[in-house]
Coordinates of C-alpha atoms in Angstrom, one line a residue:
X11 CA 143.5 229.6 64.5
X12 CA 141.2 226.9 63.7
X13 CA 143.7 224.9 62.0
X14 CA 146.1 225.5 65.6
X15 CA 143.2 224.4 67.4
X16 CA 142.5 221.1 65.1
X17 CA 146.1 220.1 65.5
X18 CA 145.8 220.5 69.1
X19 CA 142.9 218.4 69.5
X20 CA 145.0 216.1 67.1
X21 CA 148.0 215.5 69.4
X22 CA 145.4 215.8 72.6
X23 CA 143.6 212.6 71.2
X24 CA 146.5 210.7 70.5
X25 CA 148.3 211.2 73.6
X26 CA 145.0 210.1 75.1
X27 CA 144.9 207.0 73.3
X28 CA 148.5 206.4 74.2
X29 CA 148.0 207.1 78.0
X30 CA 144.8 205.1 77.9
X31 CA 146.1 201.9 76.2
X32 CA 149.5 202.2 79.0
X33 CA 147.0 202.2 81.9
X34 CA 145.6 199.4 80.1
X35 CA 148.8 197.1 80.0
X36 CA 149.6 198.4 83.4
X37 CA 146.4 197.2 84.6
X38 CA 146.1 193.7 82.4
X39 CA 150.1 193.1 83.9
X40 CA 148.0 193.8 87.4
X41 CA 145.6 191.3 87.2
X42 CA 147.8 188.6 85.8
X43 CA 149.6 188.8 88.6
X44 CA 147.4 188.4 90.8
X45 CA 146.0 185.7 89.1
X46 CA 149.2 184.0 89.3
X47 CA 149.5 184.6 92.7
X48 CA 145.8 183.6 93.8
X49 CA 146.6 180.2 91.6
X50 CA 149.7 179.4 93.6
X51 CA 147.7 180.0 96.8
X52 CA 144.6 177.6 95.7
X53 CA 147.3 174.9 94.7
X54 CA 149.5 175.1 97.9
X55 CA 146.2 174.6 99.9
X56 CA 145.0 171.9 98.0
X57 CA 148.0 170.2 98.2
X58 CA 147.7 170.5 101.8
X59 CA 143.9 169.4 101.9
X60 CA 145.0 166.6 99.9
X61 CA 147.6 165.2 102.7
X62 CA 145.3 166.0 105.5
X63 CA 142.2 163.8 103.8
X64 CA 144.4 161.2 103.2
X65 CA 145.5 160.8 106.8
X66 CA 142.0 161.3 108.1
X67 CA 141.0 157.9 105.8
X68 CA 144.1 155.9 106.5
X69 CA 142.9 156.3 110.5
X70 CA 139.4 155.6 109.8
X71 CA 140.5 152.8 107.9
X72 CA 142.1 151.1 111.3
X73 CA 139.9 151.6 113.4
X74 CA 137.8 149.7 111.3
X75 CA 140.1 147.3 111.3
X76 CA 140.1 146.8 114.9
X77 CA 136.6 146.6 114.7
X78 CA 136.5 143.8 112.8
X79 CA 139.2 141.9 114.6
X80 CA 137.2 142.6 117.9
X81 CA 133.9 141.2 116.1
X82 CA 135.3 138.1 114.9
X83 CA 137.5 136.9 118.2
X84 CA 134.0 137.6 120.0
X85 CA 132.3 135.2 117.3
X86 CA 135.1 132.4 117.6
X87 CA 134.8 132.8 121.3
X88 CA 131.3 131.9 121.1
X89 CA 131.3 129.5 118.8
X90 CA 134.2 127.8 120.6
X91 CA 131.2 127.4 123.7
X92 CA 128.6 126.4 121.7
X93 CA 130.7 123.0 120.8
X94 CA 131.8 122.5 123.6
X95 CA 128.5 122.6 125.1
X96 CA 127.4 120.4 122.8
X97 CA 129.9 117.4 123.6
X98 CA 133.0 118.6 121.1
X99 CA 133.5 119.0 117.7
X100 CA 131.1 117.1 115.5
X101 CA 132.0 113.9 113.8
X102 CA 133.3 114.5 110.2
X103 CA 130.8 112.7 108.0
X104 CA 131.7 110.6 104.7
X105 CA 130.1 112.7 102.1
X106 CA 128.2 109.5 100.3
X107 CA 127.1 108.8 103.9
X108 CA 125.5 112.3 104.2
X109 CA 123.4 112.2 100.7
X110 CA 122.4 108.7 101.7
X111 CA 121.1 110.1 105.0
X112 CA 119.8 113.4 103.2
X113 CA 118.2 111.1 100.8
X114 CA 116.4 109.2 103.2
X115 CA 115.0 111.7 105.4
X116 CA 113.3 113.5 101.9
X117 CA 112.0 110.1 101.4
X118 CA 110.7 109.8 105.0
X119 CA 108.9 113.1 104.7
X120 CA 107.7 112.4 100.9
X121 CA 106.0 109.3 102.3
X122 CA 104.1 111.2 105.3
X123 CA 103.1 113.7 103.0
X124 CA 101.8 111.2 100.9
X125 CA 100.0 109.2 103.5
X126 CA 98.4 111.9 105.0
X127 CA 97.2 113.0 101.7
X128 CA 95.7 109.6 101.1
X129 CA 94.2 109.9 104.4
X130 CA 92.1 112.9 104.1
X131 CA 90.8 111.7 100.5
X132 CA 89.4 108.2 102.2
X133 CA 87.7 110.4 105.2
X134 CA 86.4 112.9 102.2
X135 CA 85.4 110.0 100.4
X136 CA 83.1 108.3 103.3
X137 CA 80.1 110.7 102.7
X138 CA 80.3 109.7 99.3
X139 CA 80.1 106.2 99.1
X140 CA 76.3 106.2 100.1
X141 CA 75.9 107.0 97.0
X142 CA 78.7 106.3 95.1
X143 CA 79.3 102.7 93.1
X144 CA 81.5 100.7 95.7
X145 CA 83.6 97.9 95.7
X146 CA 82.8 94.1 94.0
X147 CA 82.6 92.9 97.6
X148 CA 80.3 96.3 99.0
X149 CA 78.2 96.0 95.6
X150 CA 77.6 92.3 96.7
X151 CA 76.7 93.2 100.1
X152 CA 74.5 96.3 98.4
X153 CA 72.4 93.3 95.9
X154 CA 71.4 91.5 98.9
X155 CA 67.8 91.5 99.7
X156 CA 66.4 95.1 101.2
X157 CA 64.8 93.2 103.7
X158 CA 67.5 90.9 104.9
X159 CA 70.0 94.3 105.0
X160 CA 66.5 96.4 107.2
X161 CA 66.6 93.6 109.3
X162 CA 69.9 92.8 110.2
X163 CA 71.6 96.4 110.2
X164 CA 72.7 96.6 113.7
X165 CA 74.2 93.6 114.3
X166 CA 76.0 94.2 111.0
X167 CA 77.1 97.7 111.7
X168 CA 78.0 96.5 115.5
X169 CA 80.3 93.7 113.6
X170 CA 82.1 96.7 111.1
X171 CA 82.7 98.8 114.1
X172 CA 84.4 95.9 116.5
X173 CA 86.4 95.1 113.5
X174 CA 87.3 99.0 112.9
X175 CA 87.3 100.5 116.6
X176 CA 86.9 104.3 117.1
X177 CA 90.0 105.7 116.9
X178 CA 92.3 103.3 114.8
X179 CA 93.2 105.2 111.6
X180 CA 93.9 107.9 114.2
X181 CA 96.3 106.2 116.6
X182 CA 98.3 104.2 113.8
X183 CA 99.1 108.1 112.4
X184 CA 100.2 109.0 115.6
X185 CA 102.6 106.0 116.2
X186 CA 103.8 106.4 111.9
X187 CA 104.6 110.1 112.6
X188 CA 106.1 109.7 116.2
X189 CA 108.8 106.8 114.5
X190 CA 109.7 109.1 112.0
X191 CA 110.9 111.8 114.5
X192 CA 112.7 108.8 115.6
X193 CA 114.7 108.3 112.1
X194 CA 115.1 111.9 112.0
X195 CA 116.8 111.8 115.2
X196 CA 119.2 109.2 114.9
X197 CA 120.1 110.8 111.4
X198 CA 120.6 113.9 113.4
X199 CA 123.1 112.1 116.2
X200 CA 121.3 113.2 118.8
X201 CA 122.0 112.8 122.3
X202 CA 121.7 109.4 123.3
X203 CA 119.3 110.6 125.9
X204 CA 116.9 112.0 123.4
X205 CA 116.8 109.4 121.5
X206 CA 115.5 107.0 124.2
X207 CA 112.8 109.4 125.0
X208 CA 111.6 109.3 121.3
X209 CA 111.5 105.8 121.5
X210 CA 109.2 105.3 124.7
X211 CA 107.0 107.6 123.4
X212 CA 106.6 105.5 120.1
X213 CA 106.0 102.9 122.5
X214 CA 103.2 104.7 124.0
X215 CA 101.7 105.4 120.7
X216 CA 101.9 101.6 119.7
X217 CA 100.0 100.7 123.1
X218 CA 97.2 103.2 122.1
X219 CA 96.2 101.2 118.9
X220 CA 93.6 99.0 119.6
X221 CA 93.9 96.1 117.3
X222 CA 90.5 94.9 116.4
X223 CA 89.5 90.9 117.3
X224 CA 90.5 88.2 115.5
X225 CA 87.3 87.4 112.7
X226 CA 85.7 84.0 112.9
X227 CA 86.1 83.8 109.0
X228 CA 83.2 81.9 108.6
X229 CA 82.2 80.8 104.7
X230 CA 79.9 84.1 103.5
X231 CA 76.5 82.0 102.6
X232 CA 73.6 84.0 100.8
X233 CA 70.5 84.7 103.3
X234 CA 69.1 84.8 106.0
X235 CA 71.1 85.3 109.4
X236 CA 73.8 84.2 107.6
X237 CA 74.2 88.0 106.1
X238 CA 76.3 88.5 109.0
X239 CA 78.7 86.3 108.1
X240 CA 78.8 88.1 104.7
X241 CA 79.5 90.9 106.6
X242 CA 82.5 89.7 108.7
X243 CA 84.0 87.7 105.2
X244 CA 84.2 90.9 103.7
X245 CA 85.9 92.8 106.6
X246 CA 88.1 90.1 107.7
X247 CA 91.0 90.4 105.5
X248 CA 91.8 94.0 106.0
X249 CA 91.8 93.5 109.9
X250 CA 93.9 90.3 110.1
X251 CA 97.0 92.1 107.6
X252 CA 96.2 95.8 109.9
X253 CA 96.6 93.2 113.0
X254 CA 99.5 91.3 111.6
X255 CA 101.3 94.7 110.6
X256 CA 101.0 96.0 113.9
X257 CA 102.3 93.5 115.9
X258 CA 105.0 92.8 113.2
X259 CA 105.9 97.1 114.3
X260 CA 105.6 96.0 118.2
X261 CA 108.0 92.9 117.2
X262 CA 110.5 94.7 115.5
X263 CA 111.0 97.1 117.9
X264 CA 111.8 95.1 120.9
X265 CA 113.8 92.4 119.3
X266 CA 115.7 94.3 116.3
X267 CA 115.8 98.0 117.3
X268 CA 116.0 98.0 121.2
X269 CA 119.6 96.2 120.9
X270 CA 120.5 98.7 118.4
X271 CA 119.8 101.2 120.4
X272 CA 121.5 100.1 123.6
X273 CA 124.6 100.1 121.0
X274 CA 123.9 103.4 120.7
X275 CA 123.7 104.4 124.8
X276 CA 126.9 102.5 125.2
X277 CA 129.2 103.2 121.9
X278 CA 127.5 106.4 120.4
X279 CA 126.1 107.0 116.9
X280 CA 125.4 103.8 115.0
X281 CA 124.3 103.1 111.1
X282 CA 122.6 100.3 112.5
X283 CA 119.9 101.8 115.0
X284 CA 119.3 104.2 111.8
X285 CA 118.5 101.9 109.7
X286 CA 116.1 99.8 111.9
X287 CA 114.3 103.1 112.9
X288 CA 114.0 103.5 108.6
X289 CA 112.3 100.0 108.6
X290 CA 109.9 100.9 111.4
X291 CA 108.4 103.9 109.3
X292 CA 108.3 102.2 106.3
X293 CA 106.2 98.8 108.2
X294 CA 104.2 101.6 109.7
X295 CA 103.6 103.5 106.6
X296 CA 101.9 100.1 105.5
X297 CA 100.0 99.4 108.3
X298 CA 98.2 103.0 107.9
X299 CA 97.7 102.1 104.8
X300 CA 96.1 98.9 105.8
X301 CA 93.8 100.7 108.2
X302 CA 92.8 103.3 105.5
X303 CA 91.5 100.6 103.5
X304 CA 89.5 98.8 106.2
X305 CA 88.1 102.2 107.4
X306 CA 86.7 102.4 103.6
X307 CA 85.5 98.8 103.7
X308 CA 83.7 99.9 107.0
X309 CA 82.3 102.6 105.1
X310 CA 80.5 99.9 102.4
X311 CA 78.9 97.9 104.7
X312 CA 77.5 101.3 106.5
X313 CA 76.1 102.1 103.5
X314 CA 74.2 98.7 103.1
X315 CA 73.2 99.2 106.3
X316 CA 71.3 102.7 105.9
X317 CA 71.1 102.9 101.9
X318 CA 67.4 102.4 100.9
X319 CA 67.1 104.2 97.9
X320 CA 65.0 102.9 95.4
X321 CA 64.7 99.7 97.8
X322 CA 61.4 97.5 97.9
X323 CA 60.4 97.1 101.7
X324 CA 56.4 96.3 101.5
X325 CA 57.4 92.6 102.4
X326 CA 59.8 93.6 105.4
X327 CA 58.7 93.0 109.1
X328 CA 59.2 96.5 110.7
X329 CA 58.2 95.7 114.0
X330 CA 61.2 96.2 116.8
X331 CA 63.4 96.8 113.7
X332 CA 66.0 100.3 114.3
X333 CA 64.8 102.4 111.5
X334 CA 66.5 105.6 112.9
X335 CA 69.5 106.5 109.8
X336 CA 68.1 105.1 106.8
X337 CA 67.4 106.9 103.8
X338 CA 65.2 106.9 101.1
X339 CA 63.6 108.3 98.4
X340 CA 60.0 108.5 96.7
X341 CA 61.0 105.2 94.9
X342 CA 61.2 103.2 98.0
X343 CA 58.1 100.9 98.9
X344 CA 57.1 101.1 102.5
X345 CA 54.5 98.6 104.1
X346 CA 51.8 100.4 103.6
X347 CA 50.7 101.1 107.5
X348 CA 54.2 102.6 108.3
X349 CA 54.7 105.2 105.4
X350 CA 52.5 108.2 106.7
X351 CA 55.0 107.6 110.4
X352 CA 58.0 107.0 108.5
X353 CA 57.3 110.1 106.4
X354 CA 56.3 112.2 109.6
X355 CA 59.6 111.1 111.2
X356 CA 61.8 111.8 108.2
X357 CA 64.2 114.8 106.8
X358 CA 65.8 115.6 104.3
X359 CA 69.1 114.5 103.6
X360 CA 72.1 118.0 102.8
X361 CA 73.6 117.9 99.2
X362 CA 71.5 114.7 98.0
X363 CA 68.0 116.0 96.4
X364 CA 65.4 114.1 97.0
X365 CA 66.7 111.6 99.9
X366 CA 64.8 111.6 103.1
X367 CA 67.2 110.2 106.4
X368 CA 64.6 108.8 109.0
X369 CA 65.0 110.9 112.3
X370 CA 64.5 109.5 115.7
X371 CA 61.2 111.2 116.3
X372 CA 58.1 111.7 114.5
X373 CA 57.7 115.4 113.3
X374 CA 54.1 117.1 113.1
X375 CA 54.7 118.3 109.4
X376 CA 54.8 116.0 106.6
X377 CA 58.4 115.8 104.2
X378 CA 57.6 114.9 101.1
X379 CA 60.5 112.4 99.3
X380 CA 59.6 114.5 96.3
X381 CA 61.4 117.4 97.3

C-alpha cells in the first residue's frame, strides 16, 4: 500500500511538471506574439509620425520663406526712397580719394582736440603765473623797479587788455571749430545749399573777433613813464601775427574759397572747394594758437602789475595810486603811514600761504601777512 501510494505520488508529480512546463511554453509562445505584434504596431505608427513631422517642417519652412521675401522687397522698397530723396544714387568714389578724405578729417579732429587741450592748460595756467617763474621778457618786466610797476599799473594793465580784448581767445575758437564743420561738409558732399549756410555762419564768427589795435612799437627804454612802452614792446608782437593771421583767414575766404564754392553751387561736388576749406582750419588753427600765446603774455604783465611779494615800497608815492588787487606778503616794505590801512584793507589770498590781496575796503579786524 505504501509503496502503491509512493508511486502514485511519483507519476502525480511528474505529470505535474509536465503540464506545468506545457502551460509554460504555451504561455512564453503567448507573449512573443504579442510582442511581435505590439512591435509591428509601434513601427507602423512611427513610420507614419515620421512622414507627418516631415510635412509639418517642409510647410513651416515656406512660410518662412515668404517671410523673408516679403521683408526684404519692403527693405529695397525703402531704400529705393531714401535715394531718391536724397538726389539719386551716390557718386562712386576712387578708393585712394576716400582714405585721402578719411585721412584728413582724422587730422582735422586730431588738431581741434589738440588745440582745445592746449587751450584749457594756458587758462589753468593764468592763476599760476603770479607766482610762477615767467617768460625772459615777463621776468624783465617783473625786475623793474616796485615803484615804477605800483605806479604805473593801470595804465599798463589798460594797455594789455586793448591789446587782448575780452573775448578774443573765445571768438577765434568759435570761427576755428565753425570752418571745420565746413571741411567736414564738403568731404561729406553735402547739399550745395548746406554748404552755403556753413559758410555765412563762419563769416559771422570771423566778424565777431575783434582784432586788437595796431601797437605803436615804440623802442622799450628802462624808467620812468617809459615802463609803458616796455609794456606795449612786449605785447606787440603776438597781436600784430594774431592780427595778420586773421585777416589772412578773412582774405582767403573771399578771394580763394568763395569762387570755389560758387563752382560748387553751379557744377556740384568739387576737390577744390575741399581743399581750400582744409587751408582755412589749418590758418585758423594758427591763429588760436597765436591768441593763446598773447592771452599768456597778457597774463605776465598782470602779474607785474599786482605781484608785490617780497617788493620794497617805503620809497613809493601812494597817494591817488589804485592799490585795490595787489598782493603781498610780510616781506614787503610799506611806507610806514600806510601799512596799519593797507593791512586793515587786506585778505588773504586761497591756495598761496601767507599772501595778503588788498581789498577795496578797509576791514575793522587786522590780517596779519604772517598767516
Amino acid at each position: 500500500m505504501t509503496g502503491r501510494d509512493g508511486g502514485a505520488q511519483a507519476m502525480s508529480g511528474d505529470g505535474g511538471a509536465y503540464g506545468t512546463g506545457r502551460e509554460a511554453a504555451v504561455d512564453t509562445g503567448r507573449d512573443a506574439a504579442g510582442a511581435a505584434g505590439a512591435g509591428g504596431a509601434a513601427g507602423a505608427a512611427g513610420a507614419g509620425g515620421a512622414a507627418g513631422a516631415g510635412g509639418a517642417a517642409g510647410a513651416a519652412g515656406r512660410v518662412l520663406d515668404g517671410l523673408l521675401a516679403a521683408a526684404h522687397h519692403r527693405v529695397g522698397i525703402a531704400v529705393h526712397d531714401r535715394l531718391m530723396g536724397q538726389g539719386g544714387l551716390p557718386e562712386l568714389r576712387d578708393p585712394d580719394l576716400a582714405l585721402d578724405r578719411m585721412l584728413a578729417t582724422a587730422h582735422r579732429q586730431s588738431g581741434l582736440a589738440v588745440t582745445a587741450r592746449l587751450a584749457r592748460e594756458a587758462a589753468a595756467e593764468q592763476p599760476r603765473t603770479a607766482r610762477g617763474p615767467g617768460s625772459d621778457a615777463g621776468g624783465a618786466l617783473m625786475r623793474r623797479p616796485a615803484a615804477v610797476r605800483l605806479k604805473y599799473r593801470l595804465e599798463a594793465l589798460e594797455v594789455a587788455r586793448s591789446l587782448c580784448p575780452g573775448g578774443l581767445l573765445e571768438s577765434v575758437w568759435a570761427a576755428l571749430r565753425q570752418a571745420s564743420r565746413l571741411a567736414e561738409a564738403l568731404d561729406a558732399d553735402v547739399p550745395p545749399v548746406a554748404a552755403l549756410g556753413a559758410t555765412r555762419r563762419l563769416r559771422v564768427h570771423l566778424a565777431q573777433v575783434r582784432l586788437p589795435p595796431a601797437p605803436r612799437r615804440r623802442p622799450a627804454p628802462v624808467i620812468g613813464s617809459d615802463y609803458l612802452a616796455a609794456v606795449e614792446e612786449f605785447l606787440a608782437p603776438g597781436a600784430e601775427h594774431l592780427v595778420r593771421s586773421v585777416r589772412d583767414v578773412r582774405l582767403l575766404l573771399d578771394e580763394e574759397f568763395a569762387p570755389c564754392l560758387a563752382d560748387v553751387v553751379r557744377s556740384g561736388p568739387s576737390s577744390g572747394a575741399g581743399v581750400v576749406a582744409q587751408d582755412l582750419v589749418d590758418d585758423l588753427a594758427d591763429a588760436h594758437e597765436q591768441a593763446v600765446a598773447l592771452r599768456r603774455a597778457v597774463a605776465e604783465v598782470e602779474r607785474a602789475c599786482t605781484d608785490f611779494v617780497g617788493a620794497d615800497l617805503r620809497a613809493a608815492r601812494l597817494d591817488g595810486v589804485q592799490l585795490e588787487g595787489i598782493k603781498w606778503d610780510a616781506a614787503t616794505l610799506w611806507p610806514e603811514e600806510w601799512e596799519p590801512l593797507i593791512r586793515r584793507a587786506s585778505l588773504p589770498v586761497g591756495g598761496e600761504r601767507g599772501v595778503l590781496v588788498v581789498a577795496a575796503e578797509p576791514y575793522d579786524s587786522v590780517v596779519s601777512a604772517d598767516a
